[in-house]
Structure formats: structure tokens, C-alpha cells
Coordinates of N, CA and C in Angstrom, one line a residue:
Chain A
X19 N -13.3 6.3 20.2 CA -12.8 4.9 19.9 C -11.3 5.0 19.8
X20 N -10.7 3.9 20.2 CA -9.3 3.9 20.2 C -8.8 3.4 18.8
X21 N -7.5 3.7 18.5 CA -6.9 3.2 17.3 C -5.4 3.0 17.6
X22 N -4.8 2.2 16.8 CA -3.4 1.8 16.9 C -2.7 2.1 15.6
X23 N -1.5 2.7 15.7 CA -0.7 3.0 14.5 C 0.7 2.4 14.7
X24 N 1.1 1.5 13.9 CA 2.4 1.0 13.9 C 3.2 1.6 12.8
X25 N 4.3 2.3 13.2 CA 5.1 3.0 12.2 C 6.1 2.1 11.5
X26 N 5.9 1.9 10.3 CA 6.8 1.0 9.5 C 6.3 -0.4 9.4
X27 N 5.9 -0.8 8.2 CA 5.3 -2.1 8.0 C 6.5 -3.1 8.0
X28 N 7.7 -2.7 7.6 CA 8.8 -3.6 7.6 C 10.0 -2.9 8.3
X29 N 10.7 -3.6 9.1 CA 11.9 -3.2 9.8 C 13.0 -4.2 9.6
X30 N 14.2 -3.8 9.2 CA 15.3 -4.7 9.0 C 16.4 -4.3 9.9
X31 N 17.0 -5.2 10.7 CA 18.1 -5.0 11.5 C 19.2 -6.1 11.3
X32 N 20.4 -5.8 11.7 CA 21.4 -6.8 11.7 C 21.4 -7.6 13.0
X33 N 21.8 -8.8 13.0 CA 21.9 -9.6 14.2 C 22.8 -8.9 15.2
X34 N 22.3 -8.8 16.4 CA 23.1 -8.1 17.5 C 22.7 -6.6 17.6
X35 N 22.0 -6.1 16.7 CA 21.6 -4.7 16.7 C 20.4 -4.5 17.5
X36 N 20.1 -3.2 17.9 CA 18.9 -2.8 18.7 C 17.7 -3.0 17.8
X37 N 16.7 -3.6 18.4 CA 15.4 -3.6 17.7 C 14.5 -2.6 18.3
X38 N 13.8 -1.8 17.5 CA 12.9 -0.8 17.9 C 11.7 -0.8 17.0
X39 N 10.5 -1.2 17.5 CA 9.3 -1.3 16.8 C 8.3 -0.3 17.4
X40 N 7.8 0.6 16.6 CA 7.0 1.8 17.1 C 5.5 1.5 17.1
X41 N 4.9 2.0 18.1 CA 3.4 1.9 18.3 C 2.9 3.1 18.9
X42 N 2.0 3.8 18.3 CA 1.3 4.9 18.9 C -0.2 4.6 18.9
X43 N -0.9 5.1 19.9 CA -2.3 4.8 20.1 C -3.1 6.1 20.3
X44 N -4.3 6.0 20.1 CA -5.2 7.1 20.5 C -6.3 6.5 21.4
X45 N -6.5 7.1 22.5 CA -7.5 6.6 23.5 C -7.9 7.7 24.4
X46 N -9.2 7.7 24.7 CA -9.7 8.8 25.6 C -9.4 8.5 27.0
X47 N -9.1 7.3 27.4 CA -8.8 7.0 28.8 C -7.5 6.2 28.8
X48 N -6.9 6.0 29.9 CA -5.7 5.2 30.0 C -6.0 3.8 29.5
X49 N -5.3 3.3 28.5 CA -5.7 2.0 27.9 C -4.9 0.9 28.5
X50 N -5.3 -0.3 28.1 CA -4.4 -1.5 28.3 C -3.7 -1.7 27.0
X51 N -2.4 -2.0 27.0 CA -1.6 -2.1 25.8 C -0.9 -3.4 25.8
X52 N -0.8 -4.0 24.6 CA -0.2 -5.3 24.4 C 0.7 -5.3 23.2
X53 N 1.7 -6.2 23.2 CA 2.5 -6.6 22.0 C 2.4 -8.1 21.9
X54 N 2.1 -8.5 20.6 CA 2.0 -9.9 20.2 C 3.0 -10.1 19.1
X55 N 3.5 -11.4 19.1 CA 4.4 -11.8 18.0 C 3.7 -13.0 17.2
X56 N 3.9 -12.9 15.9 CA 3.4 -14.0 15.1 C 4.5 -14.5 14.2
X57 N 4.8 -15.8 14.3 CA 5.7 -16.5 13.4 C 4.9 -17.0 12.2
X58 N 5.6 -17.2 11.0 CA 4.9 -17.6 9.8 C 3.9 -18.7 10.0
X59 N 2.7 -18.5 9.5 CA 1.6 -19.5 9.5 C 1.3 -20.0 10.9
X60 N 1.4 -19.1 11.9 CA 1.0 -19.5 13.2 C 0.1 -18.4 13.8
X61 N -0.4 -18.7 15.0 CA -1.2 -17.7 15.7 C -0.3 -16.7 16.4
X62 N -1.0 -15.8 17.1 CA -0.3 -14.7 17.8 C 0.1 -15.2 19.2
X63 N 1.2 -14.8 19.7 CA 1.6 -15.1 21.1 C 1.9 -13.8 21.8
X64 N 1.4 -13.7 23.0 CA 1.6 -12.5 23.8 C 3.1 -12.3 24.2
X65 N 3.7 -11.2 23.9 CA 5.0 -10.8 24.3 C 5.0 -10.1 25.7
X66 N 4.1 -9.1 25.8 CA 4.1 -8.4 27.0 C 2.8 -7.5 27.0
X67 N 2.5 -7.0 28.2 CA 1.3 -6.2 28.3 C 1.5 -5.1 29.4
X68 N 0.8 -4.0 29.2 CA 0.8 -2.9 30.2 C -0.7 -2.7 30.6
X69 N -0.9 -2.8 31.9 CA -2.2 -2.5 32.4 C -2.2 -1.2 33.3
X70 N -1.6 -1.3 34.5 CA -1.4 -0.2 35.3 C 0.0 -0.3 36.0
X71 N 0.4 0.7 36.7 CA 1.7 0.6 37.4 C 2.9 1.0 36.6
X72 N 4.0 0.2 36.8 CA 5.2 0.5 36.2 C 5.1 0.7 34.7
X73 N 5.7 1.8 34.2 CA 5.5 2.1 32.7 C 6.5 1.3 31.9
X74 N 7.5 0.7 32.4 CA 8.5 -0.1 31.7 C 8.1 -1.6 31.9
X75 N 7.7 -2.2 30.9 CA 7.2 -3.6 31.0 C 8.2 -4.5 30.3
X76 N 8.5 -5.6 31.0 CA 9.4 -6.6 30.5 C 8.6 -7.8 30.0
X77 N 9.0 -8.4 28.9 CA 8.2 -9.5 28.4 C 9.1 -10.7 28.1
X78 N 8.7 -11.6 27.3 CA 9.4 -12.8 27.0 C 10.5 -12.5 25.9
X79 N 11.4 -13.4 25.8 CA 12.5 -13.4 24.8 C 13.3 -12.1 24.8
X80 N 13.4 -11.4 26.0 CA 14.3 -10.2 26.1 C 13.6 -8.9 25.6
X81 N 12.4 -8.9 25.2 CA 11.7 -7.7 24.8 C 11.2 -6.9 26.0
X82 N 11.1 -5.6 25.8 CA 10.5 -4.7 26.7 C 9.8 -3.6 26.0
X83 N 8.9 -2.9 26.7 CA 8.2 -1.8 26.1 C 7.9 -0.8 27.2
X84 N 7.9 0.5 26.8 CA 7.7 1.6 27.7 C 6.4 2.3 27.3
X85 N 5.5 2.5 28.3 CA 4.3 3.2 28.1 C 4.6 4.7 28.4
X86 N 4.4 5.6 27.4 CA 4.7 7.0 27.6 C 3.4 7.7 27.3
X87 N 2.7 8.1 28.3 CA 1.4 8.7 28.2 C 1.5 10.0 27.4
X88 N 2.5 10.8 27.7 CA 2.6 12.1 27.1 C 2.8 12.0 25.6
X89 N 3.4 10.9 25.1 CA 3.6 10.7 23.7 C 2.6 9.7 23.1
X90 N 1.7 9.2 23.9 CA 0.8 8.2 23.5 C 1.5 7.1 22.7
X91 N 2.6 6.6 23.3 CA 3.4 5.6 22.6 C 3.6 4.3 23.5
X92 N 3.9 3.3 22.8 CA 4.2 2.0 23.5 C 5.2 1.2 22.6
X93 N 6.4 1.8 22.5 CA 7.3 1.2 21.6 C 8.0 -0.1 22.2
X94 N 8.2 -1.0 21.3 CA 8.8 -2.3 21.7 C 10.3 -2.3 21.4
X95 N 11.2 -2.7 22.3 CA 12.6 -2.7 22.1 C 13.2 -4.0 22.6
X96 N 14.4 -4.3 22.0 CA 15.2 -5.4 22.4 C 16.6 -5.0 22.1
X97 N 17.5 -5.1 23.1 CA 18.9 -4.6 22.9 C 19.7 -5.2 21.8
X98 N 19.5 -6.5 21.6 CA 20.3 -7.3 20.7 C 19.5 -8.3 19.9
X99 N 19.3 -8.0 18.6 CA 18.4 -8.9 17.8 C 19.1 -10.3 17.6
X100 N 18.2 -11.3 17.6 CA 18.6 -12.6 17.3 C 17.9 -13.1 16.0
X101 N 18.5 -14.0 15.3 CA 17.9 -14.5 14.1 C 16.4 -15.0 14.3
X102 N 16.3 -15.6 15.5 CA 14.9 -16.1 15.8 C 13.9 -15.1 16.1
X103 N 14.3 -13.8 16.2 CA 13.3 -12.7 16.4 C 12.6 -12.4 15.1
X104 N 13.0 -12.9 14.0 CA 12.3 -12.6 12.7 C 10.9 -13.1 12.7
X105 N 10.0 -12.1 12.6 CA 8.5 -12.5 12.8 C 7.7 -11.2 12.5
X106 N 6.4 -11.3 12.6 CA 5.6 -10.1 12.6 C 5.1 -9.8 14.0
X107 N 5.1 -8.5 14.2 CA 4.8 -8.0 15.6 C 3.6 -7.1 15.5
X108 N 2.7 -7.3 16.4 CA 1.4 -6.6 16.5 C 1.3 -5.9 17.8
X109 N 1.0 -4.6 17.7 CA 0.6 -3.8 18.9 C -0.9 -3.8 19.0
X110 N -1.4 -3.8 20.2 CA -2.9 -3.8 20.4 C -3.2 -2.9 21.6
X111 N -4.4 -2.3 21.5 CA -4.9 -1.5 22.6 C -6.3 -1.9 23.0
X112 N -6.6 -1.9 24.2 CA -7.9 -2.3 24.7 C -8.5 -1.2 25.6
X113 N -9.7 -0.8 25.2 CA -10.4 0.3 25.9 C -11.9 0.0 25.8
X114 N -12.6 0.1 27.0 CA -14.0 -0.1 27.0 C -14.4 -1.4 26.3
X115 N -13.7 -2.5 26.8 CA -14.0 -3.8 26.3 C -13.9 -4.0 24.8
X116 N -13.0 -3.3 24.2 CA -12.8 -3.4 22.8 C -11.3 -3.4 22.5
X117 N -10.8 -4.5 21.9 CA -9.4 -4.6 21.6 C -9.2 -4.3 20.1
X118 N -8.2 -3.4 19.8 CA -7.9 -3.1 18.4 C -6.4 -3.4 18.2
X119 N -6.1 -4.0 17.0 CA -4.8 -4.4 16.6 C -4.2 -3.4 15.6
X120 N -3.0 -3.2 15.7 CA -2.3 -2.5 14.6 C -2.1 -3.3 13.4
X121 N -1.6 -2.7 12.3 CA -1.5 -3.5 11.1 C -0.3 -4.4 11.0
X122 N 0.6 -4.3 12.0 CA 1.7 -5.2 12.1 C 3.0 -4.6 11.5
X123 N 4.1 -5.1 12.1 CA 5.4 -4.7 11.6 C 6.2 -6.0 11.4
X124 N 6.7 -6.2 10.2 CA 7.5 -7.4 9.9 C 8.9 -7.1 10.2
X125 N 9.5 -7.9 11.1 CA 10.9 -7.7 11.4 C 11.8 -8.7 10.7
X126 N 12.8 -8.2 10.0 CA 13.8 -9.1 9.4 C 15.1 -8.9 10.1
X127 N 15.8 -10.0 10.3 CA 17.1 -9.9 11.0 C 18.1 -10.5 10.0
X128 N 19.1 -9.6 9.7 CA 20.2 -10.0 8.8 C 21.4 -10.6 9.5
X129 N 22.0 -11.6 9.0 CA 23.1 -12.2 9.6 C 24.3 -11.3 9.5
Chain B
X12 N -2.1 -30.3 28.3 CA -1.7 -28.9 28.0 C -2.9 -28.1 27.6
X13 N -3.1 -27.0 28.2 CA -4.2 -26.1 27.9 C -3.8 -25.3 26.7
X14 N -4.9 -25.0 25.8 CA -4.7 -24.2 24.7 C -5.9 -24.2 23.8
X15 N -5.6 -23.7 22.6 CA -6.7 -23.5 21.6 C -6.3 -24.3 20.3
X16 N -7.2 -25.1 19.8 CA -6.9 -25.8 18.6 C -7.9 -25.4 17.5
X17 N -7.3 -25.3 16.3 CA -8.1 -25.0 15.2 C -7.9 -26.1 14.1
X18 N -8.9 -26.5 13.5 CA -8.7 -27.5 12.4 C -9.7 -27.2 11.3
X19 N -9.3 -27.5 10.1 CA -7.9 -28.0 9.7 C -6.9 -26.8 9.6
X20 N -5.7 -27.1 9.4 CA -4.7 -26.1 9.2 C -4.9 -25.4 7.8
X21 N -5.1 -26.2 6.8 CA -5.4 -25.7 5.4 C -6.7 -26.3 5.0
X22 N -7.5 -25.4 4.3 CA -8.8 -25.8 3.8 C -9.0 -25.2 2.4
X23 N -9.5 -26.1 1.5 CA -9.7 -25.6 0.1 C -11.2 -25.9 -0.2
X24 N -11.8 -24.9 -0.8 CA -13.2 -25.0 -1.2 C -13.5 -24.4 -2.5
X25 N -14.5 -24.8 -3.1 CA -15.0 -24.2 -4.4 C -15.9 -23.1 -4.0
X26 N -15.9 -22.1 -4.9 CA -16.8 -20.9 -4.7 C -18.2 -21.4 -4.7
X27 N -19.0 -20.8 -3.8 CA -20.4 -21.1 -3.7 C -20.7 -22.1 -2.6
X28 N -19.7 -22.7 -2.0 CA -19.9 -23.7 -0.9 C -19.7 -23.0 0.4
X29 N -20.5 -23.4 1.4 CA -20.3 -23.0 2.8 C -19.2 -23.9 3.4
X30 N -18.5 -23.3 4.3 CA -17.4 -24.1 5.0 C -17.4 -23.7 6.4
X31 N -17.1 -24.7 7.3 CA -17.1 -24.4 8.8 C -15.7 -24.7 9.3
X32 N -15.2 -23.7 10.0 CA -13.9 -23.8 10.6 C -14.1 -24.1 12.1
X33 N -13.3 -25.0 12.6 CA -13.4 -25.4 14.0 C -12.5 -24.7 14.9
X34 N -13.0 -24.4 16.1 CA -12.1 -23.8 17.2 C -12.6 -24.3 18.5
X35 N -11.6 -24.9 19.2 CA -11.9 -25.5 20.5 C -10.8 -25.0 21.5
X36 N -11.3 -24.7 22.8 CA -10.3 -24.3 23.8 C -10.6 -25.1 25.1
X37 N -9.5 -25.4 25.8 CA -9.7 -26.1 27.1 C -9.1 -25.2 28.2
X38 N -9.1 -23.9 28.0 CA -8.6 -23.0 29.0 C -9.7 -22.5 30.0
X39 N -10.9 -23.0 29.8 CA -12.0 -22.6 30.6 C -12.3 -21.1 30.5
X40 N -12.0 -20.5 29.3 CA -12.3 -19.1 29.1 C -13.7 -18.9 28.7
X41 N -14.2 -17.7 29.2 CA -15.6 -17.4 28.8 C -15.7 -16.8 27.4
X42 N -14.7 -15.9 27.0 CA -14.8 -15.2 25.8 C -14.1 -15.9 24.7
X43 N -14.6 -15.8 23.5 CA -14.0 -16.4 22.3 C -14.2 -15.4 21.1
X44 N -13.2 -15.5 20.2 CA -13.2 -14.5 19.1 C -12.8 -15.2 17.8
X45 N -13.2 -14.6 16.7 CA -12.8 -15.0 15.4 C -12.3 -13.7 14.7
X46 N -11.0 -13.9 14.1 CA -10.4 -12.8 13.4 C -10.1 -13.3 12.0
X47 N -10.1 -12.3 11.1 CA -9.6 -12.6 9.7 C -8.3 -11.8 9.5
X48 N -7.3 -12.4 8.9 CA -6.0 -11.7 8.7 C -5.7 -11.7 7.2
X49 N -5.5 -10.6 6.7 CA -5.1 -10.4 5.3 C -3.7 -9.6 5.3
X50 N -2.9 -9.9 4.3 CA -1.6 -9.2 4.3 C -1.7 -7.7 4.4
X51 N -0.9 -7.1 5.3 CA -0.9 -5.7 5.5 C -2.1 -5.1 6.2
X52 N -3.0 -5.9 6.6 CA -4.2 -5.3 7.2 C -4.4 -5.7 8.7
X53 N -3.5 -6.4 9.2 CA -3.6 -6.7 10.6 C -4.8 -7.7 10.8
X54 N -5.4 -7.6 12.0 CA -6.4 -8.5 12.4 C -7.8 -7.8 12.4
X55 N -8.8 -8.3 11.8 CA -10.1 -7.7 11.8 C -11.1 -8.7 12.4
X56 N -11.8 -8.1 13.4 CA -12.7 -9.0 14.2 C -14.0 -9.3 13.4
X57 N -14.3 -10.6 13.3 CA -15.5 -11.1 12.6 C -16.7 -11.2 13.6
X58 N -16.5 -12.0 14.6 CA -17.5 -12.2 15.7 C -16.8 -12.5 17.0
X59 N -17.5 -12.2 18.1 CA -17.0 -12.6 19.4 C -18.2 -13.1 20.2
X60 N -17.8 -13.8 21.3 CA -18.8 -14.4 22.2 C -18.3 -14.2 23.6
X61 N -19.1 -13.6 24.4 CA -18.7 -13.4 25.8 C -19.1 -14.5 26.7
X62 N -20.1 -15.3 26.3 CA -20.6 -16.4 27.1 C -21.4 -17.4 26.2
X63 N -21.6 -18.5 26.7 CA -22.3 -19.6 26.0 C -23.7 -19.0 25.5
X64 N -24.1 -19.4 24.3 CA -25.4 -19.0 23.7 C -25.5 -17.5 23.5
X65 N -24.4 -16.8 23.4 CA -24.4 -15.4 23.1 C -23.3 -15.0 22.2
X66 N -23.5 -14.2 21.2 CA -22.4 -13.8 20.4 C -22.8 -12.4 19.7
X67 N -21.7 -11.7 19.3 CA -21.9 -10.4 18.8 C -21.1 -10.2 17.5
X68 N -21.6 -9.4 16.6 CA -20.9 -9.1 15.4 C -19.7 -8.2 15.6
X69 N -18.7 -8.5 14.9 CA -17.5 -7.6 14.9 C -17.6 -6.6 13.7
X70 N -16.4 -6.2 13.3 CA -16.4 -5.2 12.2 C -16.7 -5.7 10.8
X71 N -16.5 -7.0 10.6 CA -16.7 -7.6 9.3 C -17.5 -8.9 9.3
X72 N -18.7 -8.8 9.9 CA -19.5 -10.0 10.1 C -20.2 -10.5 8.9
X73 N -20.4 -9.7 7.9 CA -21.2 -10.0 6.7 C -20.6 -11.2 6.0
X74 N -21.4 -12.2 5.7 CA -21.0 -13.4 5.0 C -20.5 -14.5 6.0
X75 N -20.5 -14.3 7.3 CA -20.1 -15.2 8.3 C -21.2 -15.5 9.3
X76 N -21.1 -16.7 9.9 CA -22.0 -17.0 11.0 C -21.3 -17.8 12.0
X77 N -21.7 -17.8 13.3 CA -21.1 -18.5 14.3 C -22.2 -19.1 15.2
X78 N -21.7 -20.0 16.1 CA -22.6 -20.5 17.2 C -21.7 -20.7 18.4
X79 N -22.4 -20.7 19.6 CA -21.6 -21.0 20.8 C -22.5 -21.8 21.7
X80 N -22.6 -23.1 21.4 CA -23.5 -24.0 22.2 C -22.7 -24.6 23.4
X81 N -21.4 -24.6 23.3 CA -20.6 -25.1 24.4 C -19.5 -24.1 24.7
X82 N -19.1 -24.0 26.0 CA -18.1 -23.1 26.4 C -16.8 -23.2 25.6
X83 N -16.5 -24.5 25.4 CA -15.2 -24.7 24.8 C -15.1 -24.6 23.2
X84 N -16.3 -24.4 22.6 CA -16.3 -24.5 21.1 C -17.0 -23.3 20.5
X85 N -16.4 -22.8 19.4 CA -16.9 -21.6 18.8 C -16.6 -21.7 17.3
X86 N -17.4 -22.5 16.6 CA -17.2 -22.7 15.1 C -17.6 -21.5 14.3
X87 N -16.9 -21.3 13.2 CA -17.2 -20.2 12.3 C -17.6 -20.8 10.9
X88 N -18.7 -20.4 10.4 CA -19.1 -20.8 9.1 C -18.9 -19.6 8.1
X89 N -18.1 -19.9 7.0 CA -17.9 -18.9 6.0 C -19.0 -19.3 4.9
X90 N -19.9 -18.4 4.7 CA -21.0 -18.7 3.8 C -20.6 -18.3 2.3
X91 N -21.5 -18.7 1.4 CA -21.2 -18.3 0.0 C -21.5 -16.8 -0.2
X92 N -22.1 -16.2 0.8 CA -22.3 -14.7 0.7 C -21.1 -13.9 0.9
X93 N -20.0 -14.5 1.5 CA -18.8 -13.8 1.7 C -18.1 -13.6 0.4
X94 N -17.9 -12.4 0.0 CA -17.4 -12.1 -1.4 C -15.9 -12.5 -1.6
X95 N -15.1 -12.4 -0.6 CA -13.7 -12.7 -0.7 C -13.2 -13.5 0.5
X96 N -13.6 -14.8 0.5 CA -13.3 -15.6 1.7 C -11.9 -16.1 1.9
X97 N -11.1 -16.0 0.8 CA -9.7 -16.5 1.0 C -8.9 -15.7 1.9
X98 N -8.5 -16.3 3.0 CA -7.8 -15.5 4.1 C -7.2 -16.5 5.1
X99 N -6.5 -16.0 6.1 CA -6.0 -16.7 7.2 C -7.0 -16.4 8.4
X100 N -7.6 -17.4 9.0 CA -8.6 -17.2 10.1 C -8.0 -17.6 11.4
X101 N -8.1 -16.7 12.4 CA -7.5 -16.9 13.7 C -8.7 -16.9 14.7
X102 N -8.6 -17.9 15.6 CA -9.5 -18.0 16.7 C -8.8 -17.6 18.0
X103 N -9.4 -17.0 18.9 CA -8.8 -16.6 20.2 C -9.7 -16.7 21.3
X104 N -9.2 -16.8 22.5 CA -10.1 -16.8 23.7 C -9.4 -15.9 24.8
X105 N -10.2 -15.5 25.7 CA -9.7 -14.8 26.9 C -10.6 -15.1 28.1
X106 N -10.1 -14.8 29.3 CA -10.8 -15.1 30.5 C -12.2 -14.4 30.5
X107 N -12.2 -13.2 30.0 CA -13.4 -12.4 29.9 C -13.3 -11.5 28.7
X108 N -14.4 -10.9 28.3 CA -14.3 -9.9 27.2 C -13.9 -8.6 27.8
X109 N -12.9 -8.0 27.0 CA -12.5 -6.6 27.4 C -11.0 -6.5 27.4
X110 N -10.4 -6.1 28.6 CA -9.0 -5.8 28.6 C -8.1 -6.9 29.0
X111 N -8.5 -8.1 28.8 CA -7.7 -9.3 29.1 C -6.9 -9.7 27.8
X112 N -5.7 -10.2 28.1 CA -5.0 -10.7 26.9 C -5.7 -11.9 26.3
X113 N -5.5 -12.0 25.0 CA -6.2 -13.0 24.2 C -5.2 -14.1 23.9
X114 N -5.6 -15.3 23.9 CA -4.8 -16.5 23.5 C -5.3 -17.0 22.2
X115 N -4.3 -17.2 21.3 CA -4.7 -17.5 19.9 C -4.4 -19.0 19.5
X116 N -5.2 -19.5 18.7 CA -5.0 -20.8 18.0 C -4.0 -20.6 16.9
X117 N -3.6 -21.7 16.3 CA -2.6 -21.7 15.2 C -3.1 -21.2 13.9
X118 N -4.5 -21.0 13.7 CA -5.0 -20.5 12.5 C -5.4 -21.6 11.5
X119 N -6.3 -21.2 10.6 CA -6.7 -22.0 9.4 C -6.6 -21.1 8.2
X120 N -5.9 -21.6 7.2 CA -5.8 -20.9 6.0 C -6.8 -21.4 5.0
X121 N -7.8 -20.6 4.6 CA -8.8 -21.0 3.7 C -8.6 -20.5 2.3
X122 N -8.6 -21.3 1.4 CA -8.5 -20.9 0.0 C -9.8 -21.3 -0.8
X123 N -10.4 -20.4 -1.4 CA -11.6 -20.6 -2.1 C -11.4 -20.3 -3.6
X124 N -11.6 -21.2 -4.5 CA -11.3 -21.0 -5.9 C -12.6 -21.2 -6.7

């Protein structure tokens, strides 16, 4: 069975700084990987997904993630944080018709 | 506009009462899901349905029930048997069950006192 680990329940960056949110997974086969964002008291919105092919995936709002099979990682990055990026971010992995979500990372952006 | 609606946004109930949360989608998706979200625990799957008139238990189904009589609707009933029902409940749908991205509704915050 697959699992997802998000390193760091809280990440704080300054406006304009690099955003790096970490996600590691365990899976017996190449998984499908997703990042979702959740703003307060709202549902989740898909940021990006990896299925097959190119390992660097670009998503909405300037975010991207790189699938590294050797490291079993799918970290989310954004070169320059904006105040509007403050939210909770969830990594998810899908394998054998079963999707699992990480515990989430809350991103705070300081002015 | 296609999407998923959940109602109401906030719901308050007394302990011992059953309560039903609504979830409707107009995306023509076959699969629908109910998740429970508690602080620091991410999303936990309660029930899912791959097709009309069929549903499966997720990881935390005890104290909950669902029905899927129509493709677009997947209501969740929180029964009095659920020991800690206060939570944020999220409904989602996808084209099919499995490796497809899920589309989420805005959620219902249930408070039971």
C-alpha cells in the first residue's frame, strides 16, 4: 500500500522568496502524484499532477513539481512567493485505484 | 458552470441526532467521495461510490452512511453512532475511480454539541 509523507506541517517564507514544500511517497509501482491547495474553509483545488512522461510538471499559479523516482519524492516549488500563496498544501499519491493524501503543509507568507 | 456543491456551509446539531450532508455534482462524473478533515490529519476517506447504486466503505466508515440513487448526488448521513462527528466534511468527484484527479466541493463544517 502506498503512503505519503509531507515533511514539515508548517512552512514560513518571506514574500518573494523561494517556496519549497516537500513530499515523499512509498509505492510499489510508479504512482500518479498530485498537489492540491486549500484556502481557509474551502475545498481542495488541483495545482498539478504527474502521471507519466516528463518528470518536471508545471501547474497553476507558478507552481511546479519534479518527480524523482530515485528519491521517491515529488517536491513542490515556486520561485517567488506571493501573499496570496498562503494556504494549506496537500500531496497525494494514487496507486491501484486508491488515492492517499498527506497530512498537509501550511504555508505562511510574511510581508 | 460545472462543479460540486455542498450544503449547507455550516451545520449545527445536538448530540444524538442524525444529520445528512448534501453533495451534488454536474460534471457527469461516475465516481464520488466523502472525506473527513481534522486539523493536522489531512483527509480521511469515509465512503466512495464508483457508480450509481454502488458504494464502498473507506478507512473511517463507522457511524456514517451514504446512498447513490442518482449519478449527480451522493448524500452523507452522520449518525448518532459516530463518536466524534464535529469536523469539516469534503465531497469530491472524479471521472472514474482510481488515478484520476478529484474535484472538491467547498465543504460543510459540522458542529455537534
